[in-house]
Every structure is written in C-alpha cells, then in structure tokens.
Short mmCIF file of C-alpha atoms in Angstrom, two decimals:
data_model
loop_
_atom_site.label_atom_id
_atom_site.label_comp_id
_atom_site.label_asym_id
_atom_site.label_seq_id
_atom_site.Cartn_x
_atom_site.Cartn_y
_atom_site.Cartn_z
CA MET X 265 0.02 -0.03 0.01
CA ALA X 266 0.97 3.63 -0.37
CA ILE X 267 0.87 5.78 2.73
CA ASP X 268 0.20 9.43 3.16
CA CYS X 269 3.15 11.86 2.85
CA ILE X 270 4.59 13.13 6.06
CA SER X 271 5.41 16.67 5.13
CA ASN X 272 6.10 20.02 6.79
CA ILE X 273 3.94 21.66 4.08
CA PRO X 274 0.30 21.36 5.03
CA SER X 275 -2.15 20.16 2.42
CA MET X 276 -4.81 22.57 1.19
CA PRO X 277 -8.38 21.82 2.22
CA HIS X 278 -9.99 19.30 -0.12
CA GLU X 279 -6.66 18.63 -1.80
CA PRO X 280 -6.19 14.97 -2.60
CA LYS X 281 -3.55 13.32 -0.44
CA LYS X 282 -0.35 12.66 -2.36
CA LEU X 283 1.09 9.26 -3.03
CA VAL X 284 4.45 8.54 -1.32
CA PHE X 285 6.83 5.72 -1.67
CA ASP X 286 7.58 4.45 1.77
CA ALA X 287 9.99 1.48 1.29
CA SER X 288 9.49 0.28 4.90
CA VAL X 289 5.89 -0.46 4.02
CA LEU X 290 5.86 -1.19 0.35
CA ARG X 291 8.65 -3.68 0.31
CA PHE X 292 6.39 -6.18 2.10
CA GLN X 293 3.18 -5.55 0.05
CA SER X 294 1.97 -8.09 -2.53
CA HIS X 295 -0.39 -5.46 -3.98
CA ILE X 296 1.57 -2.98 -6.07
CA PRO X 297 -0.10 0.43 -6.39
CA LYS X 298 -1.10 1.05 -10.02
CA GLU X 299 1.20 4.09 -10.34
CA PHE X 300 4.22 1.75 -10.08
CA ILE X 301 3.00 -0.79 -12.63
CA TRP X 302 4.61 -0.36 -16.03
CA PRO X 303 3.02 -1.08 -19.43
CA ASP X 304 3.35 -4.62 -20.65
CA ASP X 305 5.81 -3.66 -23.44
CA GLU X 306 8.18 -2.05 -20.87
CA LYS X 307 8.01 -4.59 -18.08
CA PRO X 308 11.30 -6.38 -17.35
CA SER X 309 12.10 -9.54 -19.21
CA ALA X 310 13.38 -12.68 -17.56
CA ASN X 311 17.05 -13.64 -17.72
CA PRO X 312 18.32 -11.27 -20.38
CA PRO X 313 21.65 -12.13 -22.06
CA GLU X 314 24.84 -10.58 -20.77
CA LEU X 315 26.27 -7.52 -22.48
CA GLN X 316 29.88 -7.99 -23.42
CA VAL X 317 31.24 -4.73 -21.97
CA PRO X 318 34.97 -4.13 -22.55
CA LEU X 319 37.07 -3.98 -19.39
CA ILE X 320 39.54 -1.12 -19.65
CA ASP X 321 42.69 -1.46 -17.45
CA LEU X 322 43.62 2.12 -16.51
CA GLY X 323 46.84 1.07 -14.74
CA GLY X 324 49.02 1.68 -17.74
CA PHE X 325 47.31 4.96 -18.64
CA LEU X 326 47.69 6.23 -15.14
CA SER X 327 51.40 5.37 -15.10
CA GLY X 328 51.99 7.11 -18.44
CA ASP X 329 52.45 4.05 -20.61
CA PRO X 330 51.78 5.28 -24.20
CA VAL X 331 51.10 1.73 -25.57
CA ALA X 332 48.57 0.98 -22.79
CA THR X 333 46.99 4.39 -23.31
CA MET X 334 46.41 3.80 -27.03
CA GLU X 335 44.99 0.37 -26.34
CA ALA X 336 42.56 1.81 -23.83
CA SER X 337 41.51 4.55 -26.23
CA ARG X 338 40.90 1.89 -28.95
CA LEU X 339 38.62 -0.19 -26.69
CA VAL X 340 36.76 2.93 -25.55
CA ARG X 341 36.27 4.01 -29.19
CA GLU X 342 34.77 0.70 -30.12
CA ALA X 343 32.43 0.64 -27.18
CA CYS X 344 31.32 4.29 -27.56
CA ARG X 345 30.47 3.78 -31.22
CA GLN X 346 28.36 0.70 -30.36
CA HIS X 347 26.56 1.48 -27.18
CA GLY X 348 28.56 3.88 -24.97
CA PHE X 349 29.19 1.50 -22.07
CA PHE X 350 32.56 0.17 -20.77
CA LEU X 351 34.15 -0.89 -17.47
CA VAL X 352 37.28 0.61 -15.86
CA ALA X 353 39.55 -1.33 -13.49
CA ASN X 354 42.84 -0.40 -11.78
CA HIS X 355 41.35 3.08 -11.62
CA GLY X 356 43.22 4.37 -8.59
CA VAL X 357 40.10 4.88 -6.42
CA ASP X 358 40.66 3.58 -2.88
CA ALA X 359 38.75 0.39 -2.30
CA LYS X 360 37.91 1.35 1.30
CA LEU X 361 36.29 4.58 0.06
CA VAL X 362 34.08 2.67 -2.32
CA SER X 363 33.13 0.23 0.41
CA ASP X 364 32.32 3.00 2.86
CA ALA X 365 30.26 4.77 0.29
CA HIS X 366 28.07 1.67 -0.10
CA ASN X 367 27.91 0.91 3.63
CA TYR X 368 27.04 4.49 4.68
CA MET X 369 23.96 4.47 2.44
CA ASP X 370 22.13 2.46 5.04
CA ASN X 371 22.75 5.17 7.61
CA PHE X 372 20.42 7.39 5.63
CA PHE X 373 17.91 5.15 3.77
CA GLU X 374 17.05 3.10 6.92
CA LEU X 375 15.99 6.24 8.73
CA PRO X 376 12.20 6.81 9.22
CA LEU X 377 10.59 8.52 6.20
CA CYS X 378 9.92 11.72 8.16
CA GLU X 379 13.63 12.10 8.93
CA LYS X 380 14.70 11.46 5.34
CA GLN X 381 12.18 14.09 4.23
CA ARG X 382 14.19 16.73 6.05
CA ALA X 383 16.28 16.70 2.87
CA GLN X 384 13.24 16.47 0.57
CA ARG X 385 14.04 17.26 -2.98
CA LYS X 386 11.85 20.18 -4.28
CA PHE X 387 10.40 20.49 -7.77
CA GLY X 388 13.09 21.66 -10.23
CA GLU X 389 15.92 21.11 -7.85
CA ASP X 390 18.82 18.77 -8.49
CA CYS X 391 19.64 17.70 -5.05
CA GLY X 392 17.84 16.23 -2.06
CA TYR X 393 15.86 13.10 -1.09
CA ALA X 394 13.28 11.65 -3.41
CA SER X 395 10.94 8.73 -2.67
CA SER X 396 10.40 7.53 -6.19
CA PHE X 397 9.19 10.37 -8.48
CA THR X 398 5.82 10.74 -6.79
CA GLY X 399 6.14 14.53 -6.68
CA ARG X 400 6.85 14.80 -10.46
CA PHE X 401 4.92 12.05 -12.23
CA SER X 402 1.70 10.07 -11.70
CA THR X 403 2.47 6.99 -13.85
CA LYS X 404 5.33 4.64 -14.46
CA LEU X 405 6.89 5.45 -11.12
CA PRO X 406 10.31 3.90 -10.38
CA TRP X 407 10.64 1.54 -7.43
CA LYS X 408 13.44 3.34 -5.58
CA GLU X 409 14.59 6.02 -3.27
CA THR X 410 17.44 8.43 -4.09
CA LEU X 411 19.55 11.00 -2.43
CA SER X 412 21.15 13.45 -4.83
CA LEU X 413 24.10 15.74 -3.84
CA ARG X 414 25.54 18.57 -5.82
CA TYR X 415 29.31 18.70 -6.20
CA SER X 416 31.53 21.49 -7.63
CA ALA X 417 35.15 21.25 -8.54
CA LYS X 418 35.50 25.00 -8.86
CA ASN X 419 36.89 25.50 -5.33
CA SER X 420 39.21 22.77 -4.07
CA GLU X 421 38.58 23.91 -0.49
CA SER X 422 34.73 23.71 -0.76
CA LYS X 423 33.03 21.00 1.22
CA MET X 424 29.72 21.51 -0.55
CA VAL X 425 28.57 17.85 -0.19
CA GLU X 426 29.45 17.55 3.54
CA ASP X 427 27.90 21.01 4.37
CA TYR X 428 24.67 20.15 2.57
CA VAL X 429 24.31 16.89 4.52
CA VAL X 430 25.01 18.61 7.87
CA ASN X 431 22.65 21.56 7.12
CA LYS X 432 19.81 19.34 6.08
CA LEU X 433 20.19 16.27 8.34
CA GLY X 434 22.23 17.44 11.36
CA ASP X 435 25.75 17.11 12.64
CA GLU X 436 25.21 13.47 13.56
CA LEU X 437 25.51 12.64 9.86
CA ARG X 438 28.65 14.68 9.28
CA GLN X 439 30.78 11.57 8.72
CA PHE X 440 28.17 10.36 6.24
CA GLY X 441 28.58 13.72 4.38
CA ARG X 442 32.36 13.49 4.56
CA VAL X 443 32.41 10.05 2.92
CA TYR X 444 30.44 11.31 -0.08
CA GLN X 445 32.46 14.50 -0.25
CA ASP X 446 35.61 12.34 -0.59
CA TYR X 447 33.90 10.02 -3.05
CA CYS X 448 32.82 12.93 -5.25
CA GLU X 449 36.40 14.25 -5.26
CA ALA X 450 37.69 10.84 -6.32
CA MET X 451 35.00 10.53 -9.07
CA SER X 452 35.83 14.00 -10.42
CA LYS X 453 39.52 13.09 -10.67
CA LEU X 454 38.73 9.75 -12.31
CA SER X 455 36.40 11.34 -14.78
CA LEU X 456 39.02 13.85 -15.98
CA GLY X 457 41.36 10.90 -16.74
CA ILE X 458 38.58 9.18 -18.69
CA MET X 459 38.07 12.44 -20.57
CA GLU X 460 41.69 12.30 -21.69
CA ILE X 461 41.11 8.84 -23.11
CA LEU X 462 37.87 9.95 -24.76
CA ALA X 463 39.70 12.79 -26.44
CA ILE X 464 42.45 10.50 -27.71
CA SER X 465 39.84 8.00 -29.01
CA LEU X 466 38.14 10.84 -30.95
CA GLY X 467 41.37 12.15 -32.39
CA VAL X 468 41.21 15.59 -30.77
CA ASN X 469 43.70 17.39 -28.49
CA ARG X 470 44.32 15.18 -25.53
CA ALA X 471 43.67 17.92 -23.04
CA HIS X 472 40.54 19.36 -24.70
CA PHE X 473 37.83 17.55 -22.67
CA LYS X 474 39.83 17.40 -19.51
CA GLU X 475 40.13 21.19 -19.46
CA PHE X 476 36.48 21.57 -20.45
CA PHE X 477 35.42 19.63 -17.35
CA GLU X 478 38.14 20.66 -14.84
CA LYS X 479 35.62 22.99 -13.07
CA ASN X 480 32.79 20.53 -13.34
CA GLU X 481 29.46 21.03 -11.53
CA SER X 482 28.24 17.48 -11.07
CA ILE X 483 25.66 15.36 -9.27
CA MET X 484 26.26 12.43 -7.00
CA ARG X 485 23.27 10.12 -6.57
CA LEU X 486 22.77 7.27 -4.05
CA ASN X 487 20.26 4.84 -5.46
CA TYR X 488 18.43 2.54 -3.07
CA TYR X 489 16.15 -0.13 -4.62
CA PRO X 490 14.19 -2.03 -1.96
CA PRO X 491 12.73 -5.51 -2.60
CA CYS X 492 9.45 -5.69 -4.49
CA GLN X 493 7.08 -8.61 -4.07
CA LYS X 494 6.03 -8.30 -7.70
CA PRO X 495 9.32 -7.36 -9.50
CA ASP X 496 7.88 -8.41 -12.84
CA LEU X 497 5.44 -5.50 -12.77
CA THR X 498 7.75 -2.56 -12.08
CA LEU X 499 11.14 -1.13 -12.72
CA GLY X 500 13.70 0.38 -10.38
CA THR X 501 14.59 3.01 -12.99
CA GLY X 502 12.76 3.29 -16.26
CA PRO X 503 14.36 3.22 -19.75
CA HIS X 504 16.36 6.45 -20.39
CA CYS X 505 19.59 7.91 -21.66
CA ASP X 506 21.48 10.02 -19.15
CA PRO X 507 21.28 13.71 -20.12
CA THR X 508 24.58 14.42 -18.38
CA SER X 509 28.00 14.03 -19.94
CA LEU X 510 29.45 10.92 -18.26
CA THR X 511 28.14 8.54 -15.66
CA ILE X 512 30.49 6.58 -13.38
CA LEU X 513 28.44 3.84 -11.64
CA HIS X 514 29.42 1.37 -8.96
CA GLN X 515 27.00 -1.46 -8.35
CA ASP X 516 26.79 -3.59 -5.19
CA ARG X 517 26.75 -7.38 -5.58
CA VAL X 518 23.01 -7.38 -6.40
CA GLY X 519 22.60 -7.15 -10.18
CA GLY X 520 19.95 -4.98 -11.85
CA LEU X 521 21.53 -2.82 -14.62
CA GLN X 522 20.31 -3.49 -18.07
CA VAL X 523 21.31 -1.89 -21.43
CA PHE X 524 19.30 -1.84 -24.66
CA VAL X 525 21.58 -2.98 -27.49
CA ASP X 526 20.60 -4.42 -30.93
CA ASN X 527 16.91 -4.24 -30.06
CA GLU X 528 17.13 -6.31 -26.91
CA TRP X 529 17.79 -5.81 -23.23
CA ARG X 530 21.10 -7.12 -21.93
CA SER X 531 22.40 -7.23 -18.33
CA VAL X 532 25.64 -5.78 -16.96
CA SER X 533 26.85 -7.97 -14.06
CA PRO X 534 28.29 -6.37 -10.99
CA ASN X 535 32.05 -6.20 -10.68
CA SER X 536 33.20 -4.90 -7.31
CA GLU X 537 36.62 -4.00 -8.62
CA ALA X 538 35.42 -1.96 -11.62
CA PHE X 539 33.26 1.05 -12.38
CA VAL X 540 30.61 1.01 -15.13
CA VAL X 541 31.10 4.10 -17.34
CA ASN X 542 28.64 5.29 -19.97
CA ILE X 543 28.33 8.24 -22.20
CA GLY X 544 25.52 10.71 -21.65
CA ASP X 545 23.60 13.02 -24.03
CA THR X 546 25.80 16.07 -23.32
CA PHE X 547 28.91 14.28 -24.29
CA MET X 548 27.18 12.86 -27.40
CA ALA X 549 26.63 16.48 -28.37
CA LEU X 550 30.28 17.28 -27.57
CA SER X 551 31.40 14.47 -29.80
CA ASN X 552 29.14 15.75 -32.60
CA GLY X 553 27.14 12.48 -32.43
CA ARG X 554 30.15 10.18 -32.99
CA PHE X 555 29.85 8.66 -29.54
CA LYS X 556 26.49 7.42 -28.45
CA SER X 557 24.54 7.64 -25.28
CA CYS X 558 22.54 4.42 -24.77
CA MET X 559 19.21 3.62 -23.25
CA HIS X 560 19.42 1.66 -20.05
CA ARG X 561 17.32 0.79 -16.91
CA ALA X 562 17.38 -0.90 -13.56
CA VAL X 563 15.29 -3.84 -12.46
CA VAL X 564 14.45 -4.89 -8.94
CA ASN X 565 14.00 -8.27 -7.22
CA SER X 566 11.83 -9.78 -4.45
CA GLN X 567 14.60 -10.72 -2.05
CA GLU X 568 17.35 -8.11 -1.63
CA THR X 569 17.86 -4.34 -1.52
CA ARG X 570 20.09 -3.18 -4.40
CA LYS X 571 22.34 -0.19 -3.93
CA SER X 572 24.32 1.75 -6.53
CA LEU X 573 26.51 4.89 -6.57
CA ALA X 574 26.22 7.13 -9.56
CA PHE X 575 28.39 10.22 -10.28
CA PHE X 576 26.96 12.31 -13.13
CA LEU X 577 29.71 14.47 -14.66
CA SER X 578 28.53 17.79 -16.03
CA PRO X 579 30.40 20.93 -17.25
CA ALA X 580 30.38 24.23 -15.42
CA GLY X 581 27.25 26.20 -16.09
CA ASP X 582 28.92 28.87 -18.24
CA LYS X 583 30.56 26.37 -20.59
CA LEU X 584 29.12 26.22 -24.10
CA VAL X 585 28.44 22.63 -25.23
CA ALA X 586 29.88 22.56 -28.70
CA PRO X 587 32.12 20.03 -30.37
CA PRO X 588 35.81 20.83 -31.06
CA ALA X 589 36.63 22.01 -34.54
CA GLU X 590 38.33 18.75 -35.49
CA LEU X 591 34.98 16.90 -35.25
CA VAL X 592 33.09 19.27 -37.62
CA ASN X 593 33.66 19.25 -41.41
CA GLN X 594 31.83 18.98 -44.68
CA ASN X 595 31.28 15.27 -44.19
CA SER X 596 30.38 15.63 -40.48
CA PRO X 597 28.30 18.84 -40.16
CA ARG X 598 27.00 20.00 -36.79
CA VAL X 599 24.37 17.61 -35.39
CA TYR X 600 23.20 19.54 -32.37
CA PRO X 601 22.91 23.26 -31.60
CA ASP X 602 25.01 25.06 -29.01
CA PHE X 603 23.58 24.88 -25.47
CA THR X 604 24.68 24.98 -21.84
CA TRP X 605 24.19 22.24 -19.28
CA PRO X 606 21.78 24.33 -17.19
CA MET X 607 19.54 24.62 -20.24
CA LEU X 608 19.34 20.89 -20.73
CA HIS X 609 19.07 20.24 -17.03
CA GLU X 610 16.14 22.61 -16.66
CA PHE X 611 14.49 20.98 -19.70
CA VAL X 612 14.58 17.43 -18.12
CA GLN X 613 13.61 18.73 -14.70
CA LYS X 614 10.67 20.85 -15.68
CA HIS X 615 9.52 20.06 -19.18
CA TYR X 616 10.46 16.56 -20.30
CA ARG X 617 10.88 13.12 -18.67
CA ALA X 618 14.28 11.85 -19.77
CA ASP X 619 14.11 8.97 -22.21
CA MET X 620 15.93 7.71 -25.28
CA ASN X 621 14.90 10.77 -27.34
CA THR X 622 15.81 13.54 -24.89
CA LEU X 623 18.73 15.13 -26.81
CA GLN X 624 16.83 15.23 -30.10
CA VAL X 625 13.67 16.66 -28.53
CA PHE X 626 15.75 19.18 -26.62
CA SER X 627 17.64 20.19 -29.78
CA ASN X 628 14.33 20.77 -31.56
CA TRP X 629 13.17 22.87 -28.62
CA VAL X 630 16.37 24.98 -28.62
CA GLN X 631 16.20 25.55 -32.40
CA HIS X 632 12.48 26.50 -32.19
CA ARG X 633 13.21 28.87 -29.34
CA ASN X 634 16.11 30.47 -31.25
CA THR X 635 13.90 31.15 -34.23
#
C-alpha cells in the first residue's frame, strides 16, 4: 500500500492526499499500487543475455604508458560507437572509500521516512531526497529512493557535499557527508582521466575535454532499490539515456543494470573492482554524435535491496556545449545546436521526462526557441 506523505507543508483543504513511496511499508506488500505498474511492453524480461562490456585497465594509462593508453582509447572508441558502455579497472580509487560509500547508504535510507524528508528534493531542484518520483509524475513510477548531492570542482577547499548533509540532516551525519564529499572528489579526478582517453579516441587534443570539465558542476546520486514482491510488474529505474556528460556507476553485488543494445535488453553484471562508465547526451553532443549515449534501466527483485552509486559528470554552467573544430567538417556537419548544461538540465527537470529521445527533442526545442 501507499501511505500518506509526512510533510512540513500542510495540504490545502480538499486537496487529494499525495502518493508517497515508503519503502519500509511497500517492500512487504503483494499489492503494487497502479502508479508503479509499467506497461506490458516495458516490463522487465526474464534472464536477459549478458552484454559483453569491454574492461579497460587504466593502470598503464595512469602510469603514463603510451602503448597501454592507445589500447585503452581503442577499446573505448569501439564501445562508444556501439553502445557507450565500458568498465574501468585499476582506476586508482581507494577500495575502502568505495566500500564505505556503499555501507554508509544504510545510515540514511534506513531512517524513518519523516527524517529522510528533512532533505526532501523540491520540484526543479537537482539535490535532495526523493521517494520515487511521486512529486513529479503520476504513472510509471520507479521503485526506488534516491539522495542526490551537488558537487562542484570550482573550489578545491569547498566542502559542498558535507555541508549540505549537515545543514539538512544534522551534525550526527557529518561523517556520512564526509564520505560522499571524498567520493565525489575521487570521481571528479577519475572522470578527468577518462576524458583524456575519450579525447584520444576521438582524435582531438588530449587535454581538450579534460580542461572543459576541470571546473565541473556534477551530481552524486545514491540509489536505493528495496525489494518488491512483484518485481515483474515494475522497474527500479525506467528506460532512459542520461542527459549528463558521463556517468560513473558502482553497483553492489546485487545485479539490476540492463542496457538496450541491438533491439534487446542485456544485463551488466556487478564487478566490485570496476566502475561502469557510460556516455550521456551532453557528451554525445560534444562528440558531434560520434559517440552514443545508450538507453538503460534498472530492475528490482523480491529478495534483496540493491544499492548503486552514480556520479553524473557535467560541465560548469557557463561552458558552451559545442564540439571541437576537429569533429566538424563537410562530411560531419553539426548535429546539435549550442547549449549549456543548465539549459538541458532545466528541460529534463521541468519540461520533459528523460528517455531515449531527450537530446533530439531538446535540440528541436532549442532551435525553435532560437527562431
């Protein structure tokens, strides 16, 4: 069953009570509210085949080995032309930090709903707690809770993530905030290295994308997928392409990630020693369409909670998203108009539910607005 929202904002008289996803209740219910039931053609399929995702060893690249760097760029190029997904291992991120980032999720998501709602995400905002998307949509709701945290690399002394957690949830969760502050800093550093490899694989100046994202303004999201007694009826995250530039994902041992390739869904099994990396719409625009963002989703199960850590890399708000000159010529004209990340972000927050067509619909919207 769905329970009434516990909110500091009183309901207006005669206003219908809003649906809320309370995992502590819904995880045990055999009756799934209709808002969480997906259409038959979008419901998860049983036992999808495994996607053969290349595993990129970053050890040689990080140590400056030119042969290993070229091999990594070759594998990345092949993956990004096909589906935009690859794994990175020997990435230099401390294993204890990754473990702590998974373990500390329980400190927040196992709190009573009313306490989590102290960090309630408001309409149009990009950070805060969300119990499903009940405040934004009324159908095809995802079976999950999230906590999104804004990160900025503009000021190396800034503790934006830690400060947000303390301000919203109290000093008792300071260590929780500190873990994700450290995790974001590690992800930002890793993403800049991956951007070097992407530049090499596209044949542009090696430093081009690294410099473009050095002052990134990104989003860290903790995804918490509780068990569902009817997992064949719903989805943890619906089919979509990420509107951001690059996603660095770490799954726990409970599988659930699926990617749509060659007209079928395929699974990506967890690998505790590797991150799953995928191209987002913004980088597809930066590559002038040469590298692809790919539709993916998350499924749930009836037995175990699934947790994942997602770092969504985005450029600073004043950066113009336009491909480097090397990627534009008579045979490869511009595919997408110039835009900034805040424009696309506002579009998917307020006007359009992100799916596999987001970038094209957004491009049409930008061109129409410009004329």
